[in-house]
mmCIF file of N, CA and C in Angstrom:
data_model
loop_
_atom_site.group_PDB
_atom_site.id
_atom_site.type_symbol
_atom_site.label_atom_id
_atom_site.label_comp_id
_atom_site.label_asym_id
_atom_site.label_seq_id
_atom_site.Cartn_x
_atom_site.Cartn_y
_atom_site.Cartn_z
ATOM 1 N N UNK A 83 0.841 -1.191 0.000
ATOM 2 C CA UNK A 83 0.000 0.000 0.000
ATOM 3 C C UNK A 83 0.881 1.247 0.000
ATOM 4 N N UNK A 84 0.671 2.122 -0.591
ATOM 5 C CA UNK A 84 0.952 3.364 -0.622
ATOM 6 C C UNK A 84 1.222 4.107 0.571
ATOM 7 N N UNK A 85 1.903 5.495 0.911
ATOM 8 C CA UNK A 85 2.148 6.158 1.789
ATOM 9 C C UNK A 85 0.895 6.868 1.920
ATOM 10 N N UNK A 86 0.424 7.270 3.079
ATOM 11 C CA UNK A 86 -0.660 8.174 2.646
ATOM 12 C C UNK A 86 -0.785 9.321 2.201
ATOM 13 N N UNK A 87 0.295 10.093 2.234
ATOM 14 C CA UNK A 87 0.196 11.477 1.180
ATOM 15 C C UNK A 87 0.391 11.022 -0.113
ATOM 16 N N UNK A 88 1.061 9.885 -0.676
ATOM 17 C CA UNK A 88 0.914 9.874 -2.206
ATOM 18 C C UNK A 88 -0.773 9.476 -2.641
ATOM 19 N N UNK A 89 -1.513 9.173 -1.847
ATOM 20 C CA UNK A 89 -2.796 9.216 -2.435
ATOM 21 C C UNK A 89 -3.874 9.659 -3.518
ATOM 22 N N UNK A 90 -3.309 10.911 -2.592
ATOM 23 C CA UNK A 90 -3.596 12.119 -3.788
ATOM 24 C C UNK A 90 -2.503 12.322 -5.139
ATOM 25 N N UNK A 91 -2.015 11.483 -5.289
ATOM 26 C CA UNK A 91 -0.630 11.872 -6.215
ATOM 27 C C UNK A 91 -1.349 10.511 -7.327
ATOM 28 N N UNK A 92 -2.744 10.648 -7.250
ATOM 29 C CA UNK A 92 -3.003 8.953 -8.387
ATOM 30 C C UNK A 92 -2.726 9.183 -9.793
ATOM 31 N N UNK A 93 -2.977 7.673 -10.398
ATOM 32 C CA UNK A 93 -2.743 8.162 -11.911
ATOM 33 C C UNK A 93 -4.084 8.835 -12.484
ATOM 34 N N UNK A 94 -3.682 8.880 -13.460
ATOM 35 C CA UNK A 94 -5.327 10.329 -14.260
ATOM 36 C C UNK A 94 -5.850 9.215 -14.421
ATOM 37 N N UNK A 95 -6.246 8.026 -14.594
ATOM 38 C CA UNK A 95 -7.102 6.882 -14.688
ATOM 39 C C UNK A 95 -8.185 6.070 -13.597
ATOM 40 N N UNK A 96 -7.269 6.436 -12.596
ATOM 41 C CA UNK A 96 -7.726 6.125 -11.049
ATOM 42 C C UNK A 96 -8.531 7.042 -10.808
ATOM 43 N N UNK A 97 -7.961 8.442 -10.804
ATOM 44 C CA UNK A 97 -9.195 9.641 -10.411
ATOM 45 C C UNK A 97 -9.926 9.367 -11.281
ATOM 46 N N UNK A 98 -10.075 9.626 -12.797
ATOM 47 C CA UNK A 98 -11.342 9.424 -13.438
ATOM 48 C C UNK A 98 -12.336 8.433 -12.955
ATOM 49 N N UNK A 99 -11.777 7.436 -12.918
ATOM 50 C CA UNK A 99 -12.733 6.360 -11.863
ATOM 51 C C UNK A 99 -13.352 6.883 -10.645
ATOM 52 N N UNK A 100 -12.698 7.382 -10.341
ATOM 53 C CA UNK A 100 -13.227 7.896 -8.972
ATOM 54 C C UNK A 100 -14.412 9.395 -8.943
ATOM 55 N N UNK A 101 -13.936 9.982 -9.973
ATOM 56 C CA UNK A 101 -14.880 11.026 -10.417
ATOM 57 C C UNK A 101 -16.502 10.122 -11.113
ATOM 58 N N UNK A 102 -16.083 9.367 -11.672
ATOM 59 C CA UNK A 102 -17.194 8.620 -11.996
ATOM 60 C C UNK A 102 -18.110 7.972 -11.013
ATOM 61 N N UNK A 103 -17.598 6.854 -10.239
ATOM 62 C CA UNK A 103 -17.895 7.050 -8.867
ATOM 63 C C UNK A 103 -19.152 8.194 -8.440
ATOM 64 N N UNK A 104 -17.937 9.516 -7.939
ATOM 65 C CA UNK A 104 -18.764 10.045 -7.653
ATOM 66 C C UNK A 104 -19.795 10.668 -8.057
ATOM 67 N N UNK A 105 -19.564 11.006 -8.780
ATOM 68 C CA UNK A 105 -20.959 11.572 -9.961
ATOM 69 C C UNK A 105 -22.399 10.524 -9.954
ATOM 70 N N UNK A 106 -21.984 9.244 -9.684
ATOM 71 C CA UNK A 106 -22.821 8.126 -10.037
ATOM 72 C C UNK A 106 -24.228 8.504 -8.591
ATOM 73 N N UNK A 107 -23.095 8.752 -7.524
ATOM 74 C CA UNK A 107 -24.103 8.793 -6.478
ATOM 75 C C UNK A 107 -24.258 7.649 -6.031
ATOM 76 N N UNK A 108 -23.693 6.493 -6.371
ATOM 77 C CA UNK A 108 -24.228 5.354 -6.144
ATOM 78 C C UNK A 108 -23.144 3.884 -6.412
ATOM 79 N N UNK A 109 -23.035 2.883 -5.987
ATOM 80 C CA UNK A 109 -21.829 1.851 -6.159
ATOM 81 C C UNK A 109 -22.227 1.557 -7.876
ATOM 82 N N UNK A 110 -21.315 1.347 -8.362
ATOM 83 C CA UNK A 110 -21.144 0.920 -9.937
ATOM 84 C C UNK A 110 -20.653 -0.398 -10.347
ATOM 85 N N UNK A 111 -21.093 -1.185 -11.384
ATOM 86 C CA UNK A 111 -20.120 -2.209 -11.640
ATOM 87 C C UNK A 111 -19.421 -1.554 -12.672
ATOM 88 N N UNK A 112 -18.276 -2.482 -13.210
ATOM 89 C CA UNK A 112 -17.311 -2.152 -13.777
ATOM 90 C C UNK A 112 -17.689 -1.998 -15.273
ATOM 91 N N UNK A 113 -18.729 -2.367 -15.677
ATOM 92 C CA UNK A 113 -18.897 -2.601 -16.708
ATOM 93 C C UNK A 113 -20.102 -1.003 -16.654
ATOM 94 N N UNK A 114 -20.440 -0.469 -15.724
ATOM 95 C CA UNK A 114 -21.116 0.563 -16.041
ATOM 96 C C UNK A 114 -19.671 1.541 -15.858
ATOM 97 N N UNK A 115 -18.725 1.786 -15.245
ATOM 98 C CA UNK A 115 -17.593 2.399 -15.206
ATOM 99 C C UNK A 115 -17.239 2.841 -17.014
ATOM 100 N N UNK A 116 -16.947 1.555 -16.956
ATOM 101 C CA UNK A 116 -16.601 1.589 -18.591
ATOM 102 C C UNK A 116 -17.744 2.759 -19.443
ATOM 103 N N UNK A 117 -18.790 1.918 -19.137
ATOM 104 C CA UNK A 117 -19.472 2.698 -19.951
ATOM 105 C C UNK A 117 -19.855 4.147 -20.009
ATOM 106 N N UNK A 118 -19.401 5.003 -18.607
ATOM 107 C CA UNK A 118 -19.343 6.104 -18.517
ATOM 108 C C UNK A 118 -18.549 6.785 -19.137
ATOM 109 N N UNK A 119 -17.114 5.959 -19.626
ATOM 110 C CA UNK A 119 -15.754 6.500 -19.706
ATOM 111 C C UNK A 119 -15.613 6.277 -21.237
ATOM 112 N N UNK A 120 -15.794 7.274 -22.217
ATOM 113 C CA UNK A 120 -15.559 6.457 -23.877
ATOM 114 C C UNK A 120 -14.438 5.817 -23.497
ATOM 115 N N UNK A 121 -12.896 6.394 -22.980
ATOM 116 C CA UNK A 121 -12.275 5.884 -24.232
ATOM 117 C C UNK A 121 -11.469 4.342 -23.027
ATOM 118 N N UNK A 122 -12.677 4.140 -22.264
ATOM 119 C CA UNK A 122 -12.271 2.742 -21.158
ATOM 120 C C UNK A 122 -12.490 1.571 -21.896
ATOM 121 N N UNK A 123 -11.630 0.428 -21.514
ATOM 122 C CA UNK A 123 -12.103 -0.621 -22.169
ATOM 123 C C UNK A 123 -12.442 -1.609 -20.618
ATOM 124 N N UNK A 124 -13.476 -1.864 -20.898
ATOM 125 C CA UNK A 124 -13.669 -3.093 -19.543
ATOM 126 C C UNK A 124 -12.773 -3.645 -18.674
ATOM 127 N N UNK A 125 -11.391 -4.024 -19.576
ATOM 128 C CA UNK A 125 -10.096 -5.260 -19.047
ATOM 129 C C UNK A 125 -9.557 -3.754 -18.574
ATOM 130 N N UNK A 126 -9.270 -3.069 -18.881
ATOM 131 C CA UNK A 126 -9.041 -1.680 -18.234
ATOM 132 C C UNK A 126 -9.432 -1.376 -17.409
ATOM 133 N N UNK A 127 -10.238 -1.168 -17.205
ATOM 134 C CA UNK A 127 -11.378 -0.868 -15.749
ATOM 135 C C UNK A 127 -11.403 -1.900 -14.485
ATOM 136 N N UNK A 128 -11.130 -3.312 -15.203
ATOM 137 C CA UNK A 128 -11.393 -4.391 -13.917
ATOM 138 C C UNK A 128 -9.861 -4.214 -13.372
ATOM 139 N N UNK A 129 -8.729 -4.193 -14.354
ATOM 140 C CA UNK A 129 -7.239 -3.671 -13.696
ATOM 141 C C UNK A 129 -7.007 -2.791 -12.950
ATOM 142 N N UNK A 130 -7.973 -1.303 -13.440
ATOM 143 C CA UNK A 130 -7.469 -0.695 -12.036
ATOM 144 C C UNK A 130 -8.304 -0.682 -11.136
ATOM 145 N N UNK A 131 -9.747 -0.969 -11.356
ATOM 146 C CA UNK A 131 -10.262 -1.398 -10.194
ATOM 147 C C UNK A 131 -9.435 -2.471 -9.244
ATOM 148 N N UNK A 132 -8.754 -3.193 -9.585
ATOM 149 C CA UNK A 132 -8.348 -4.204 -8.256
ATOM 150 C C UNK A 132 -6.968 -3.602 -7.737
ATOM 151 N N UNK A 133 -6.362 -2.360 -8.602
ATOM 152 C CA UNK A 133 -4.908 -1.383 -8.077
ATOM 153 C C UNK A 133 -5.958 -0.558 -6.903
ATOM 154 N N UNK A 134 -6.949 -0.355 -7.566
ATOM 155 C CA UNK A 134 -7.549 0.522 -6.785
ATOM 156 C C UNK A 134 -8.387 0.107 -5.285
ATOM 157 N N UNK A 135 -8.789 -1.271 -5.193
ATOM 158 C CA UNK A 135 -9.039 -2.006 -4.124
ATOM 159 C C UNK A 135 -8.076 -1.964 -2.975
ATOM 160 N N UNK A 136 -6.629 -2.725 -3.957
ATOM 161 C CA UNK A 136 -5.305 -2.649 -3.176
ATOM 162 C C UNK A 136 -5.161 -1.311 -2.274
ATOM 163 N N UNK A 137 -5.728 -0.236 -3.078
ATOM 164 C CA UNK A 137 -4.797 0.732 -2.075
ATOM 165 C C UNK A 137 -5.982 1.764 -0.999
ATOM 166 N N UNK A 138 -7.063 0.705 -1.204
ATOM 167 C CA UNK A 138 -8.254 1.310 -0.240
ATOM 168 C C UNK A 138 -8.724 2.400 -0.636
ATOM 169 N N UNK A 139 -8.949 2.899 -1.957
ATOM 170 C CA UNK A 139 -9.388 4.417 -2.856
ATOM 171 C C UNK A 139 -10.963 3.679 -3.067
ATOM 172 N N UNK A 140 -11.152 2.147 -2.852
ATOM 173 C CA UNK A 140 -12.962 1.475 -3.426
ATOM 174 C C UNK A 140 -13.129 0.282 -2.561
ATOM 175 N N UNK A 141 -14.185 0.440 -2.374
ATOM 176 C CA UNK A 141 -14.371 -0.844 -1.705
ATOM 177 C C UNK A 141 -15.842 -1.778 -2.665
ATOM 178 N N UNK A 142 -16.147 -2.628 -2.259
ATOM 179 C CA UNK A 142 -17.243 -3.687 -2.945
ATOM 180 C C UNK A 142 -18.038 -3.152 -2.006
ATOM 181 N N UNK A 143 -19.019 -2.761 -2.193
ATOM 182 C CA UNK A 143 -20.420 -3.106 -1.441
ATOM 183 C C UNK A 143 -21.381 -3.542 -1.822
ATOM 184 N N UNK A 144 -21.293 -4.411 -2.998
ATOM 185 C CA UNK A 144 -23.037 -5.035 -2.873
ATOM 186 C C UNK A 144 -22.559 -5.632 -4.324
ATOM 187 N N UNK A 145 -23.223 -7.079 -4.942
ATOM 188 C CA UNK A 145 -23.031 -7.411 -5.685
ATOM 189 C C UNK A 145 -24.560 -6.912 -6.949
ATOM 190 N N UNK A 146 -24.627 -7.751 -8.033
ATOM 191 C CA UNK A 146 -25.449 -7.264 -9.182
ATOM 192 C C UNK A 146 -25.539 -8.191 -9.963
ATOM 193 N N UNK A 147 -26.610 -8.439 -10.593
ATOM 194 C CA UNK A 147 -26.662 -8.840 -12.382
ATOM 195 C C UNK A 147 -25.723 -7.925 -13.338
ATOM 196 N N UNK A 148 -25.014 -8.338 -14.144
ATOM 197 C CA UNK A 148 -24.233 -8.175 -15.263
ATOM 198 C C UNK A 148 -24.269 -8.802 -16.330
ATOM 199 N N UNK A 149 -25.579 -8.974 -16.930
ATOM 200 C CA UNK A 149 -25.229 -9.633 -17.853
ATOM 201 C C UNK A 149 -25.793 -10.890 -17.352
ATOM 202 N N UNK A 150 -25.844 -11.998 -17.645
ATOM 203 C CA UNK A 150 -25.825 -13.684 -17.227
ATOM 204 C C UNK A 150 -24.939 -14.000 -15.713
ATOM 205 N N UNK A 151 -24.014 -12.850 -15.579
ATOM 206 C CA UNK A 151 -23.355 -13.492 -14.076
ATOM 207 C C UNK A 151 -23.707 -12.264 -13.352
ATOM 208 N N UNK A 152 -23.457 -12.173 -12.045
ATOM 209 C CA UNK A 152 -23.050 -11.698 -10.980
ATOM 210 C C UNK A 152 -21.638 -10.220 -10.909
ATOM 211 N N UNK A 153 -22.155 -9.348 -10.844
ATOM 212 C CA UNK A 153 -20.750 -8.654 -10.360
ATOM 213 C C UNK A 153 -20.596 -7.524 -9.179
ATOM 214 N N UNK A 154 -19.468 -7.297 -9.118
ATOM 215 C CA UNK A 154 -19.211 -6.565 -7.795
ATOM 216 C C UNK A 154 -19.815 -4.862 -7.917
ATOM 217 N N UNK A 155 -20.135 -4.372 -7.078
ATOM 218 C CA UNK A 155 -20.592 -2.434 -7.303
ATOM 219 C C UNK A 155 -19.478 -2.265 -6.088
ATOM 220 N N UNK A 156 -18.728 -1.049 -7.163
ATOM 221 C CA UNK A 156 -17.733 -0.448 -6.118
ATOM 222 C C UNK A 156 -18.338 0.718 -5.551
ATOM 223 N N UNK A 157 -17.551 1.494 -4.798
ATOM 224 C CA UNK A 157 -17.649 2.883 -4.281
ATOM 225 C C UNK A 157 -16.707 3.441 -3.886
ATOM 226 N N UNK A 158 -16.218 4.631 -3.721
ATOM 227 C CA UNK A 158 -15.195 5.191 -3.217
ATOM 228 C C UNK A 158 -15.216 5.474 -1.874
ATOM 229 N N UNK A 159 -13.665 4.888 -0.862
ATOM 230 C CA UNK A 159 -13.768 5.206 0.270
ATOM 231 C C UNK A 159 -13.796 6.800 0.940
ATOM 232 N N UNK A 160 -13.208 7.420 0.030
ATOM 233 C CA UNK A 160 -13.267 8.717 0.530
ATOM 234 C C UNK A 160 -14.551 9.465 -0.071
ATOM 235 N N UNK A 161 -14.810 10.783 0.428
ATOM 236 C CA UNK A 161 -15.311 11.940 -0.512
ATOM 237 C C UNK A 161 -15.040 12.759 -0.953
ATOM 238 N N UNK A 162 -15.261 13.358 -2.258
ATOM 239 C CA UNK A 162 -14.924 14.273 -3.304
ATOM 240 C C UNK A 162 -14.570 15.082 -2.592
ATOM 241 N N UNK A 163 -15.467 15.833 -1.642
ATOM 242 C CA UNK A 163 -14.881 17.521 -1.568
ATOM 243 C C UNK A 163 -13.122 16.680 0.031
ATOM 244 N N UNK A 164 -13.159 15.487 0.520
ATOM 245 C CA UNK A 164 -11.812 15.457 1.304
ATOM 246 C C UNK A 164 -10.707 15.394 0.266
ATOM 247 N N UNK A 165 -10.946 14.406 -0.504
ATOM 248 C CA UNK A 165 -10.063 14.042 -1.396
ATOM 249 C C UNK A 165 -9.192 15.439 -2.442
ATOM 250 N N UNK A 166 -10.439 16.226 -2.989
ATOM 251 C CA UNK A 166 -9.741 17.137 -3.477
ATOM 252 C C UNK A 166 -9.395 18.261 -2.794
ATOM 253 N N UNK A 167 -9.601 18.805 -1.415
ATOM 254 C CA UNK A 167 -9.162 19.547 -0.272
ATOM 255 C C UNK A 167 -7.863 18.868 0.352
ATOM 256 N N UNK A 168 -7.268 17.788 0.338
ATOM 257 C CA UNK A 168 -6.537 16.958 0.244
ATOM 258 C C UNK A 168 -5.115 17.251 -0.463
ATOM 259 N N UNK A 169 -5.825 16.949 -1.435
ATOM 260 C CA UNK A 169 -4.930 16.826 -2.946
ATOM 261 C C UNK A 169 -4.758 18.482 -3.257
ATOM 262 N N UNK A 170 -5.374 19.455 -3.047
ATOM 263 C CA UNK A 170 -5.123 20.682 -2.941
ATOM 264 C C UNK A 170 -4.004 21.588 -2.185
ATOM 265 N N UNK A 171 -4.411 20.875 -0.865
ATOM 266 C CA UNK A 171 -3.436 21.222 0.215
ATOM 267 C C UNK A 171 -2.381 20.461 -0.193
ATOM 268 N N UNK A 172 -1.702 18.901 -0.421
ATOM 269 C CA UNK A 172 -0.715 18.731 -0.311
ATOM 270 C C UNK A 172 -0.143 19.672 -1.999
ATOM 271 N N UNK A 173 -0.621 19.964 -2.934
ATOM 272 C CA UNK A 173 0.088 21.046 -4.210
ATOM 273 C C UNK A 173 0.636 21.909 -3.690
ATOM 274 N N UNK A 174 -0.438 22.599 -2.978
ATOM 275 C CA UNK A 174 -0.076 24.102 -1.835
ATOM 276 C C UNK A 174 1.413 24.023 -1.037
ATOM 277 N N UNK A 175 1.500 23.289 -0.500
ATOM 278 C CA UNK A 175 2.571 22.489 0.689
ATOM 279 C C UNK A 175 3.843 22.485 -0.573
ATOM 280 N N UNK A 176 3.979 22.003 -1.452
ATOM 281 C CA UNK A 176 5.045 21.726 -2.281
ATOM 282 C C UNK A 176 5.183 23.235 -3.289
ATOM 283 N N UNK A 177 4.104 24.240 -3.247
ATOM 284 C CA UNK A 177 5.060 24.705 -4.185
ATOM 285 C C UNK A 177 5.837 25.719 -3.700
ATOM 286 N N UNK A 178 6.807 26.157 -4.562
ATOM 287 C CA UNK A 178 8.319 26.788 -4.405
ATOM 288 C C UNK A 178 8.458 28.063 -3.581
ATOM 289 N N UNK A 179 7.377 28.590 -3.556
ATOM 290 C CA UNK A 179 7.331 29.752 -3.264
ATOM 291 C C UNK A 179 6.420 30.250 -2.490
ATOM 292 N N UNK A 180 7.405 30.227 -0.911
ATOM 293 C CA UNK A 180 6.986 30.644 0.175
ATOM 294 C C UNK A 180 6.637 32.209 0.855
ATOM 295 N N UNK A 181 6.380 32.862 -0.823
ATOM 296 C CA UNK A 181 5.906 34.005 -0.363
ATOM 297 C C UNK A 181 4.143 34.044 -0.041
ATOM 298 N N UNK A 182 3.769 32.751 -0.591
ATOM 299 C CA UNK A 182 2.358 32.513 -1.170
ATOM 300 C C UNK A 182 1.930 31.913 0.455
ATOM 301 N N UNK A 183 1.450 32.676 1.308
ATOM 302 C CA UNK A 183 0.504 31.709 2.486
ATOM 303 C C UNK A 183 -0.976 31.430 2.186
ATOM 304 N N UNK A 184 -1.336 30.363 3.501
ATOM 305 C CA UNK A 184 -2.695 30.269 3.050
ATOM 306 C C UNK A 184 -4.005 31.581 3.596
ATOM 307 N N UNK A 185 -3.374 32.958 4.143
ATOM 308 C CA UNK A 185 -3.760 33.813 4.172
ATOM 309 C C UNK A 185 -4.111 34.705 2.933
ATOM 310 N N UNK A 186 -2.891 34.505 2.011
ATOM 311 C CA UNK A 186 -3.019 35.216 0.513
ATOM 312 C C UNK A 186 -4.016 34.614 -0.011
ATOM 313 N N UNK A 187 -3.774 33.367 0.089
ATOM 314 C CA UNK A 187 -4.473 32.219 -0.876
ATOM 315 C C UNK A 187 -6.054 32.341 -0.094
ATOM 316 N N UNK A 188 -6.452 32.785 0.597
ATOM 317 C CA UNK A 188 -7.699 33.293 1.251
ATOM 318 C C UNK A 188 -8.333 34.390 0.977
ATOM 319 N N UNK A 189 -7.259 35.243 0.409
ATOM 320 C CA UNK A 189 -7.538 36.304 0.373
ATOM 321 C C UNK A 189 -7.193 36.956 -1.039
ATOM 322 N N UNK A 190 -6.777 35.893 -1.851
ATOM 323 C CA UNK A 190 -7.103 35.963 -3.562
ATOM 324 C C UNK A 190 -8.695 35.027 -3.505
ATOM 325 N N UNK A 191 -8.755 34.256 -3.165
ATOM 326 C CA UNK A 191 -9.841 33.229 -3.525
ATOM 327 C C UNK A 191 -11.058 34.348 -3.487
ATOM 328 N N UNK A 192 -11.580 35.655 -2.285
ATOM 329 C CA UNK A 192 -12.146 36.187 -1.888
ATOM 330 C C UNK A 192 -12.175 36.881 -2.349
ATOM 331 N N UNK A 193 -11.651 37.808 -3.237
ATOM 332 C CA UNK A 193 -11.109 39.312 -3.716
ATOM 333 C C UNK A 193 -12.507 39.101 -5.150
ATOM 334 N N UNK A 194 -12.392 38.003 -5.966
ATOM 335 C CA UNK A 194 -13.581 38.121 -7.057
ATOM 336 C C UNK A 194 -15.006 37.410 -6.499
ATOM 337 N N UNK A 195 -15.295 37.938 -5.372
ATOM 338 C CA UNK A 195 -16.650 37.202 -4.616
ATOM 339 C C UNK A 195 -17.524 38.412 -4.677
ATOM 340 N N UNK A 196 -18.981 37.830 -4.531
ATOM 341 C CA UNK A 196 -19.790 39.211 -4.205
ATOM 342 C C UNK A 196 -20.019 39.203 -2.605
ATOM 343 N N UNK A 197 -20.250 40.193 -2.150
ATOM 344 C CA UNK A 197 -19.957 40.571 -0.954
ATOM 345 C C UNK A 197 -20.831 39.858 0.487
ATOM 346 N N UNK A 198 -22.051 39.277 -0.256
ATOM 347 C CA UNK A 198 -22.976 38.803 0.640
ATOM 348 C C UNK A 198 -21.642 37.126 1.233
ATOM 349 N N UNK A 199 -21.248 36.460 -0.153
ATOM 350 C CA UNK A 199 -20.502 35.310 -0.423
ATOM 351 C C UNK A 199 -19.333 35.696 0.520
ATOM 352 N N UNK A 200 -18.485 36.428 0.563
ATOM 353 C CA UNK A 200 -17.534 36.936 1.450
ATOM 354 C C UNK A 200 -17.449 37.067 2.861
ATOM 355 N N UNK A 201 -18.897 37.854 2.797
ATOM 356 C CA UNK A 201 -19.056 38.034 4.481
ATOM 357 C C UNK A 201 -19.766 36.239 5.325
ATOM 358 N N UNK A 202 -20.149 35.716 4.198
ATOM 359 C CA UNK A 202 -20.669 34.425 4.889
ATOM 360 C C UNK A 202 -19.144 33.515 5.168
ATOM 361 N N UNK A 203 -18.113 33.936 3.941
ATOM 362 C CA UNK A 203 -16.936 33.035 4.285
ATOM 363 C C UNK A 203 -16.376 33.232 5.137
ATOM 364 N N UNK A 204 -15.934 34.798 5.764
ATOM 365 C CA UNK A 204 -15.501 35.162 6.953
ATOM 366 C C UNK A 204 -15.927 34.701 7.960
ATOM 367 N N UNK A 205 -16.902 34.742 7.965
ATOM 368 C CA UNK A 205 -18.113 34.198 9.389
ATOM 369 C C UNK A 205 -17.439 32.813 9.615
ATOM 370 N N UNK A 206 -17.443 31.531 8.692
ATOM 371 C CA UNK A 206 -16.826 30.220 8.503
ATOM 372 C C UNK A 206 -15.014 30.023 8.932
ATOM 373 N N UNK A 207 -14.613 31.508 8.390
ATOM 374 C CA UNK A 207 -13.104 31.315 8.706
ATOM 375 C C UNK A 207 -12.923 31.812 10.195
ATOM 376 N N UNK A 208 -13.810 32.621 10.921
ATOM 377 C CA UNK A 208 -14.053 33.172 11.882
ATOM 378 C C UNK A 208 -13.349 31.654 13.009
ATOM 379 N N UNK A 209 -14.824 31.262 12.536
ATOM 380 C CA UNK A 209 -15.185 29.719 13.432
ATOM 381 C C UNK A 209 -13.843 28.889 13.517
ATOM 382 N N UNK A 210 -13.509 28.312 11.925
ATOM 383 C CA UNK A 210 -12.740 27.486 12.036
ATOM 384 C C UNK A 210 -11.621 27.786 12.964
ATOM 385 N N UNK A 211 -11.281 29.469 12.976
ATOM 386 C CA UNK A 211 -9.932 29.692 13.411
ATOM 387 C C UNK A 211 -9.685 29.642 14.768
ATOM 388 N N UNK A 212 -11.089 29.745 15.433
ATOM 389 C CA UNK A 212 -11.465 29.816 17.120
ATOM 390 C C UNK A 212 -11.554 28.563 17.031
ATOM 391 N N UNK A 213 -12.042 26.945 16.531
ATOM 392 C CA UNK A 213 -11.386 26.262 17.036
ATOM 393 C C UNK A 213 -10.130 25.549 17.054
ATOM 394 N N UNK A 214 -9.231 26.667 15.839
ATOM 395 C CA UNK A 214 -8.280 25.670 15.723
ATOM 396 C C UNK A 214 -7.060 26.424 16.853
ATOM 397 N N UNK A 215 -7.535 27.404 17.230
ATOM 398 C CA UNK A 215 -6.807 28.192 18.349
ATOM 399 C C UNK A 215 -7.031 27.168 19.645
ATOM 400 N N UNK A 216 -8.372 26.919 19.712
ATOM 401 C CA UNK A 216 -8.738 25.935 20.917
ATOM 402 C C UNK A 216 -7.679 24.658 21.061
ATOM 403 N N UNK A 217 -7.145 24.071 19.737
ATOM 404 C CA UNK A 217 -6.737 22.742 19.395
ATOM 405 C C UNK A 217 -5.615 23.128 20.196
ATOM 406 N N UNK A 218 -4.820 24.322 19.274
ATOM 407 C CA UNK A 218 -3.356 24.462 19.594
ATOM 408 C C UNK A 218 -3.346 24.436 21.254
ATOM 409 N N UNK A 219 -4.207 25.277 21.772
ATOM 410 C CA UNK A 219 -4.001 25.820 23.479
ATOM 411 C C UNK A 219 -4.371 24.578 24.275
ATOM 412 N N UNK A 220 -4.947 23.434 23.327
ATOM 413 C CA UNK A 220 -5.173 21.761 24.248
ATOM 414 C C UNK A 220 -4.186 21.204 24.375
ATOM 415 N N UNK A 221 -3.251 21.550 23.492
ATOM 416 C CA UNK A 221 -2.031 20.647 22.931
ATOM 417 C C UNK A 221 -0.503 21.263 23.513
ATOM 418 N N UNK A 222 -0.756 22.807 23.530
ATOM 419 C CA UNK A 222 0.575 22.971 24.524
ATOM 420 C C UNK A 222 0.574 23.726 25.688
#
């Protein structure tokens, strides 16, 4: 299994799966995977579905008709908005230039908002920051 920060570091084949997934709303067999994906081929799909088992990104929950047999419906262990808040933050973390905090980066994201949208995000960053002040003052 993988480290857990390379998680977010998957191949563009794995996420697509996983975007599919989520979009579906619902566990998929592989053969509906495919069929979401033009340019998937089935033997494609069942391969990285089982890379993707391996590294705990899907799990089986419930089997199906397919056809004349039986098959597995996956789902993704995580969710969209962790995974790509995730995969966001660890980009953030690596790039070069430590003039960029996540104060700027708060405060570009905010700058093309309308103002009602702004003042509700403040309110949210308000919160988060009172408890993450709480965390730090538990901890030392």
């Amino acid at each position: 299994m993988r480290k857990k920060e390379d998680i977010f570091e998957l191949p563009e084949r794995e996420v697509d799966i996983l975007y599919v997934l989520w979009n579906a709303n619902r566990p998929l067999l592989a053969s509906e995977i495919a069929e979401a994906q033009d340019d998937l081929k089935l033997a494609t799909v069942h391969t990285t579905l089982k890379r993707m088992l391996k590294k705990g990104l899907i799990e089986v929950v419930d089997f199906a008709k397919s056809g004349n047999v039986f098959g597995r419906c996956y789902r993704p262990t995580i969710e969209l908005k962790d995974f790509e808040l995730k995969r966001f933050s660890n980009d953030f973390k690596k790039k070069q230039c430590r003039d960029i905090t996540a104060s700027n980066l708060v405060a570009a994201l905010l700058d093309d908002a309308d103002s009602d949208s702004v003042l509700e995000e403040l309110n949210d960053l308000e919160e988060m920051i009172k408890m993450q002040r709480e965390r730090i003052m538990k901890r030392g």
